[in-house]
């Protein structure tokens, strides 16, 4: 007996510019904060960088064919801001813009719907030099960049994503410093969060001014907080604070025009009159990414009274060390249903890194990844059975790629990439996903 998805469920796949494109520093592309971060000794495993990555800049046709071969219809990709605007503002690099023009035409020729993500972490370094996300002027810079893309590409873009994971940009990039720009300043991170929310609203307005019917949303990896067995009661308030930081700080202002009370004292210094009214925006869909459950425990942190704890041993883990927990995924979908008015939800990322050893014929029989997908896709069925408005799924990721601070060590692809020859080899999980998509059902 197969387990069917709702009729009309939409299937796609996700990638991001810095992680696959390469083509650096070709054709007038400017430097991004990830170029700088990678060039800083000790930041990225093995000193890896995105200069070549999957060479998608040159091999994009083959990659679009792989998406078509998967049977996926929706493709979430991102635009590298400094490829289009090397200094972040002003000068437009026509060659860079033409790349995305061709790419989108290539999608349409293959029957794929372009889901354009404006920002998947590769800020122009020139803007970082002016304070980056901490500078309130970024609201105007981001609006100008959005307008350029809307005018040039908007006639063919199907759906717009303003931000991929603004919480990771703020907290991992500016508080923990494990991502570019590598800042460890909790107060600056709060300011960044507020500016990201303002940018989301402004960009939505810009897109809608040209294409009133274009669906616009943002992508959040929602974190459900857990604590170790036996400590639920004593840590309940920490979980609430943790979820306010990771989820509420980005959802509540957009959906309800306010920040969670628990973080208001931290946010207040950065808010100006009218900001919250401006941020409250109708989202046409909520992008949801999901990877792992977050276990926390008390800590005397610089800014927050909690820290991450190791999840219980009984969870299986991916190569990232991330606990595999479909039930946690189910619960995040339920939060959107119960607390945020059951918006249309698209799972914009979900997947696992595993050791993918090719057999003697070069094939990769990644049964562990297939089991992972089975567990997480089952969680969607459980949520939709209970009325959650989940309408589509895009696994992370089409290709093995540059996994940020882990460099090329961790592989998330449905398609294996040999980084020496750039040969692409679909894994067993690619066939699994193709069958799921074709039958709109789990086996
Ligand atoms: C997400 C990122 C994506 C990828 C996955 C594994 O947080 O959005 O680029 O790195 O994690």
mmCIF file with all atom_site columns, N, CA, C and O and ligand atoms in Angstrom, residues 16 19 76 120-121 164-165 168 179 221 289 291 320 322 349 396 401-404 412, ligand 1:
data_model
loop_
_atom_site.group_PDB
_atom_site.id
_atom_site.type_symbol
_atom_site.label_atom_id
_atom_site.label_alt_id
_atom_site.label_comp_id
_atom_site.label_asym_id
_atom_site.label_entity_id
_atom_site.label_seq_id
_atom_site.pdbx_PDB_ins_code
_atom_site.Cartn_x
_atom_site.Cartn_y
_atom_site.Cartn_z
_atom_site.occupancy
_atom_site.B_iso_or_equiv
_atom_site.pdbx_formal_charge
_atom_site.auth_seq_id
_atom_site.auth_comp_id
_atom_site.auth_asym_id
_atom_site.auth_atom_id
_atom_site.pdbx_PDB_model_num
ATOM   1  N N  . UNK A 1 16  ? 21.660 26.760 -3.698 1.00 0.00 ? 16  UNK A N  1
ATOM   2  C CA . UNK A 1 16  ? 21.946 28.181 -3.482 1.00 0.00 ? 16  UNK A CA 1
ATOM   3  C C  . UNK A 1 16  ? 23.195 28.592 -4.244 1.00 0.00 ? 16  UNK A C  1
ATOM   4  O O  . UNK A 1 16  ? 24.066 27.758 -4.524 1.00 0.00 ? 16  UNK A O  1
ATOM   5  N N  . UNK A 1 19  ? 26.921 28.111 -2.956 1.00 0.00 ? 19  UNK A N  1
ATOM   6  C CA . UNK A 1 19  ? 27.239 26.707 -2.718 1.00 0.00 ? 19  UNK A CA 1
ATOM   7  C C  . UNK A 1 19  ? 27.474 25.903 -3.998 1.00 0.00 ? 19  UNK A C  1
ATOM   8  O O  . UNK A 1 19  ? 28.097 24.854 -3.957 1.00 0.00 ? 19  UNK A O  1
ATOM   9  N N  . UNK A 1 76  ? 13.954 26.041 -6.459 1.00 0.00 ? 76  UNK A N  1
ATOM   10 C CA . UNK A 1 76  ? 14.379 27.199 -5.661 1.00 0.00 ? 76  UNK A CA 1
ATOM   11 C C  . UNK A 1 76  ? 15.888 27.350 -5.795 1.00 0.00 ? 76  UNK A C  1
ATOM   12 O O  . UNK A 1 76  ? 16.657 26.473 -5.387 1.00 0.00 ? 76  UNK A O  1
ATOM   13 N N  . UNK A 1 120 ? 20.665 34.237 -0.147 1.00 0.00 ? 120 UNK A N  1
ATOM   14 C CA . UNK A 1 120 ? 21.093 33.014 0.542  1.00 0.00 ? 120 UNK A CA 1
ATOM   15 C C  . UNK A 1 120 ? 22.553 33.235 0.967  1.00 0.00 ? 120 UNK A C  1
ATOM   16 O O  . UNK A 1 120 ? 23.455 32.533 0.529  1.00 0.00 ? 120 UNK A O  1
ATOM   17 N N  . UNK A 1 121 ? 22.757 34.322 1.712  1.00 0.00 ? 121 UNK A N  1
ATOM   18 C CA . UNK A 1 121 ? 23.948 34.529 2.532  1.00 0.00 ? 121 UNK A CA 1
ATOM   19 C C  . UNK A 1 121 ? 25.169 35.163 1.881  1.00 0.00 ? 121 UNK A C  1
ATOM   20 O O  . UNK A 1 121 ? 26.166 35.407 2.565  1.00 0.00 ? 121 UNK A O  1
ATOM   21 N N  . UNK A 1 164 ? 16.598 33.377 2.747  1.00 0.00 ? 164 UNK A N  1
ATOM   22 C CA . UNK A 1 164 ? 16.808 32.047 3.282  1.00 0.00 ? 164 UNK A CA 1
ATOM   23 C C  . UNK A 1 164 ? 17.337 32.180 4.701  1.00 0.00 ? 164 UNK A C  1
ATOM   24 O O  . UNK A 1 164 ? 18.402 32.762 4.921  1.00 0.00 ? 164 UNK A O  1
ATOM   25 N N  . UNK A 1 165 ? 16.580 31.680 5.660  1.00 0.00 ? 165 UNK A N  1
ATOM   26 C CA . UNK A 1 165 ? 17.022 31.542 7.033  1.00 0.00 ? 165 UNK A CA 1
ATOM   27 C C  . UNK A 1 165 ? 17.583 32.830 7.651  1.00 0.00 ? 165 UNK A C  1
ATOM   28 O O  . UNK A 1 165 ? 18.751 32.880 8.047  1.00 0.00 ? 165 UNK A O  1
ATOM   29 N N  . UNK A 1 168 ? 19.444 32.347 10.877 1.00 0.00 ? 168 UNK A N  1
ATOM   30 C CA . UNK A 1 168 ? 20.835 31.884 10.800 1.00 0.00 ? 168 UNK A CA 1
ATOM   31 C C  . UNK A 1 168 ? 21.755 33.062 10.448 1.00 0.00 ? 168 UNK A C  1
ATOM   32 O O  . UNK A 1 168 ? 22.863 33.187 10.985 1.00 0.00 ? 168 UNK A O  1
ATOM   33 N N  . UNK A 1 179 ? 29.434 31.605 10.849 1.00 0.00 ? 179 UNK A N  1
ATOM   34 C CA . UNK A 1 179 ? 29.208 31.872 9.429  1.00 0.00 ? 179 UNK A CA 1
ATOM   35 C C  . UNK A 1 179 ? 29.682 33.290 9.139  1.00 0.00 ? 179 UNK A C  1
ATOM   36 O O  . UNK A 1 179 ? 29.780 34.119 10.053 1.00 0.00 ? 179 UNK A O  1
ATOM   37 N N  . UNK A 1 221 ? 14.146 28.140 9.035  1.00 0.00 ? 221 UNK A N  1
ATOM   38 C CA . UNK A 1 221 ? 14.295 26.814 9.627  1.00 0.00 ? 221 UNK A CA 1
ATOM   39 C C  . UNK A 1 221 ? 13.733 26.942 11.037 1.00 0.00 ? 221 UNK A C  1
ATOM   40 O O  . UNK A 1 221 ? 14.326 27.581 11.897 1.00 0.00 ? 221 UNK A O  1
ATOM   41 N N  . UNK A 1 289 ? 12.286 25.216 6.447  1.00 0.00 ? 289 UNK A N  1
ATOM   42 C CA . UNK A 1 289 ? 13.412 24.273 6.352  1.00 0.00 ? 289 UNK A CA 1
ATOM   43 C C  . UNK A 1 289 ? 13.453 23.448 7.628  1.00 0.00 ? 289 UNK A C  1
ATOM   44 O O  . UNK A 1 289 ? 13.097 23.948 8.705  1.00 0.00 ? 289 UNK A O  1
ATOM   45 N N  . UNK A 1 291 ? 15.852 20.315 9.715  1.00 0.00 ? 291 UNK A N  1
ATOM   46 C CA . UNK A 1 291 ? 16.953 19.347 9.749  1.00 0.00 ? 291 UNK A CA 1
ATOM   47 C C  . UNK A 1 291 ? 17.008 18.524 11.028 1.00 0.00 ? 291 UNK A C  1
ATOM   48 O O  . UNK A 1 291 ? 17.182 17.323 10.987 1.00 0.00 ? 291 UNK A O  1
ATOM   49 N N  . UNK A 1 320 ? 26.481 15.012 9.795  1.00 0.00 ? 320 UNK A N  1
ATOM   50 C CA . UNK A 1 320 ? 26.685 16.301 10.464 1.00 0.00 ? 320 UNK A CA 1
ATOM   51 C C  . UNK A 1 320 ? 26.629 16.116 11.978 1.00 0.00 ? 320 UNK A C  1
ATOM   52 O O  . UNK A 1 320 ? 26.875 17.066 12.729 1.00 0.00 ? 320 UNK A O  1
ATOM   53 N N  . UNK A 1 322 ? 23.745 15.489 13.269 1.00 0.00 ? 322 UNK A N  1
ATOM   54 C CA . UNK A 1 322 ? 22.401 15.985 13.571 1.00 0.00 ? 322 UNK A CA 1
ATOM   55 C C  . UNK A 1 322 ? 21.467 14.808 13.836 1.00 0.00 ? 322 UNK A C  1
ATOM   56 O O  . UNK A 1 322 ? 21.426 13.841 13.054 1.00 0.00 ? 322 UNK A O  1
ATOM   57 N N  . UNK A 1 349 ? 13.604 23.225 2.314  1.00 0.00 ? 349 UNK A N  1
ATOM   58 C CA . UNK A 1 349 ? 14.842 22.443 2.491  1.00 0.00 ? 349 UNK A CA 1
ATOM   59 C C  . UNK A 1 349 ? 14.593 21.347 3.500  1.00 0.00 ? 349 UNK A C  1
ATOM   60 O O  . UNK A 1 349 ? 13.946 21.577 4.527  1.00 0.00 ? 349 UNK A O  1
ATOM   61 N N  . UNK A 1 396 ? 16.802 19.252 0.088  1.00 0.00 ? 396 UNK A N  1
ATOM   62 C CA . UNK A 1 396 ? 18.146 19.815 0.029  1.00 0.00 ? 396 UNK A CA 1
ATOM   63 C C  . UNK A 1 396 ? 19.100 18.642 -0.048 1.00 0.00 ? 396 UNK A C  1
ATOM   64 O O  . UNK A 1 396 ? 19.174 17.899 0.904  1.00 0.00 ? 396 UNK A O  1
ATOM   65 N N  . UNK A 1 401 ? 27.505 19.854 -2.542 1.00 0.00 ? 401 UNK A N  1
ATOM   66 C CA . UNK A 1 401 ? 27.952 21.233 -2.762 1.00 0.00 ? 401 UNK A CA 1
ATOM   67 C C  . UNK A 1 401 ? 28.815 21.734 -1.610 1.00 0.00 ? 401 UNK A C  1
ATOM   68 O O  . UNK A 1 401 ? 29.123 20.980 -0.695 1.00 0.00 ? 401 UNK A O  1
ATOM   69 N N  . UNK A 1 402 ? 29.135 23.012 -1.659 1.00 0.00 ? 402 UNK A N  1
ATOM   70 C CA . UNK A 1 402 ? 29.965 23.648 -0.633 1.00 0.00 ? 402 UNK A CA 1
ATOM   71 C C  . UNK A 1 402 ? 29.116 23.861 0.619  1.00 0.00 ? 402 UNK A C  1
ATOM   72 O O  . UNK A 1 402 ? 28.227 24.715 0.630  1.00 0.00 ? 402 UNK A O  1
ATOM   73 N N  . UNK A 1 403 ? 29.402 23.074 1.660  1.00 0.00 ? 403 UNK A N  1
ATOM   74 C CA . UNK A 1 403 ? 28.559 23.133 2.860  1.00 0.00 ? 403 UNK A CA 1
ATOM   75 C C  . UNK A 1 403 ? 29.162 24.109 3.881  1.00 0.00 ? 403 UNK A C  1
ATOM   76 O O  . UNK A 1 403 ? 29.575 23.737 4.972  1.00 0.00 ? 403 UNK A O  1
ATOM   77 N N  . UNK A 1 404 ? 29.250 25.380 3.498  1.00 0.00 ? 404 UNK A N  1
ATOM   78 C CA . UNK A 1 404 ? 29.641 26.462 4.401  1.00 0.00 ? 404 UNK A CA 1
ATOM   79 C C  . UNK A 1 404 ? 30.908 26.114 5.179  1.00 0.00 ? 404 UNK A C  1
ATOM   80 O O  . UNK A 1 404 ? 31.889 25.701 4.575  1.00 0.00 ? 404 UNK A O  1
ATOM   81 N N  . UNK A 1 412 ? 25.203 16.500 0.738  1.00 0.00 ? 412 UNK A N  1
ATOM   82 C CA . UNK A 1 412 ? 23.745 16.491 0.919  1.00 0.00 ? 412 UNK A CA 1
ATOM   83 C C  . UNK A 1 412 ? 23.013 16.158 -0.384 1.00 0.00 ? 412 UNK A C  1
ATOM   84 O O  . UNK A 1 412 ? 21.785 16.186 -0.412 1.00 0.00 ? 412 UNK A O  1
HETATM 85 C C1 . LIG B 2 .   ? 20.695 25.183 5.667  1.00 0.00 ? 1   LIG B C1 1
HETATM 86 C C2 . LIG B 2 .   ? 21.154 26.104 4.552  1.00 0.00 ? 1   LIG B C2 1
HETATM 87 C C3 . LIG B 2 .   ? 21.615 25.386 3.313  1.00 0.00 ? 1   LIG B C3 1
HETATM 88 C C4 . LIG B 2 .   ? 22.408 24.125 3.631  1.00 0.00 ? 1   LIG B C4 1
HETATM 89 C C5 . LIG B 2 .   ? 21.680 23.285 4.652  1.00 0.00 ? 1   LIG B C5 1
HETATM 90 C C6 . LIG B 2 .   ? 22.398 21.993 4.997  1.00 0.00 ? 1   LIG B C6 1
HETATM 91 O O1 . LIG B 2 .   ? 20.780 25.829 6.891  1.00 0.00 ? 1   LIG B O1 1
HETATM 92 O O2 . LIG B 2 .   ? 20.109 26.977 4.192  1.00 0.00 ? 1   LIG B O2 1
HETATM 93 O O3 . LIG B 2 .   ? 22.339 26.291 2.535  1.00 0.00 ? 1   LIG B O3 1
HETATM 94 O O4 . LIG B 2 .   ? 23.671 24.457 4.026  1.00 0.00 ? 1   LIG B O4 1
HETATM 95 O O5 . LIG B 2 .   ? 21.468 24.018 5.825  1.00 0.00 ? 1   LIG B O5 1
#
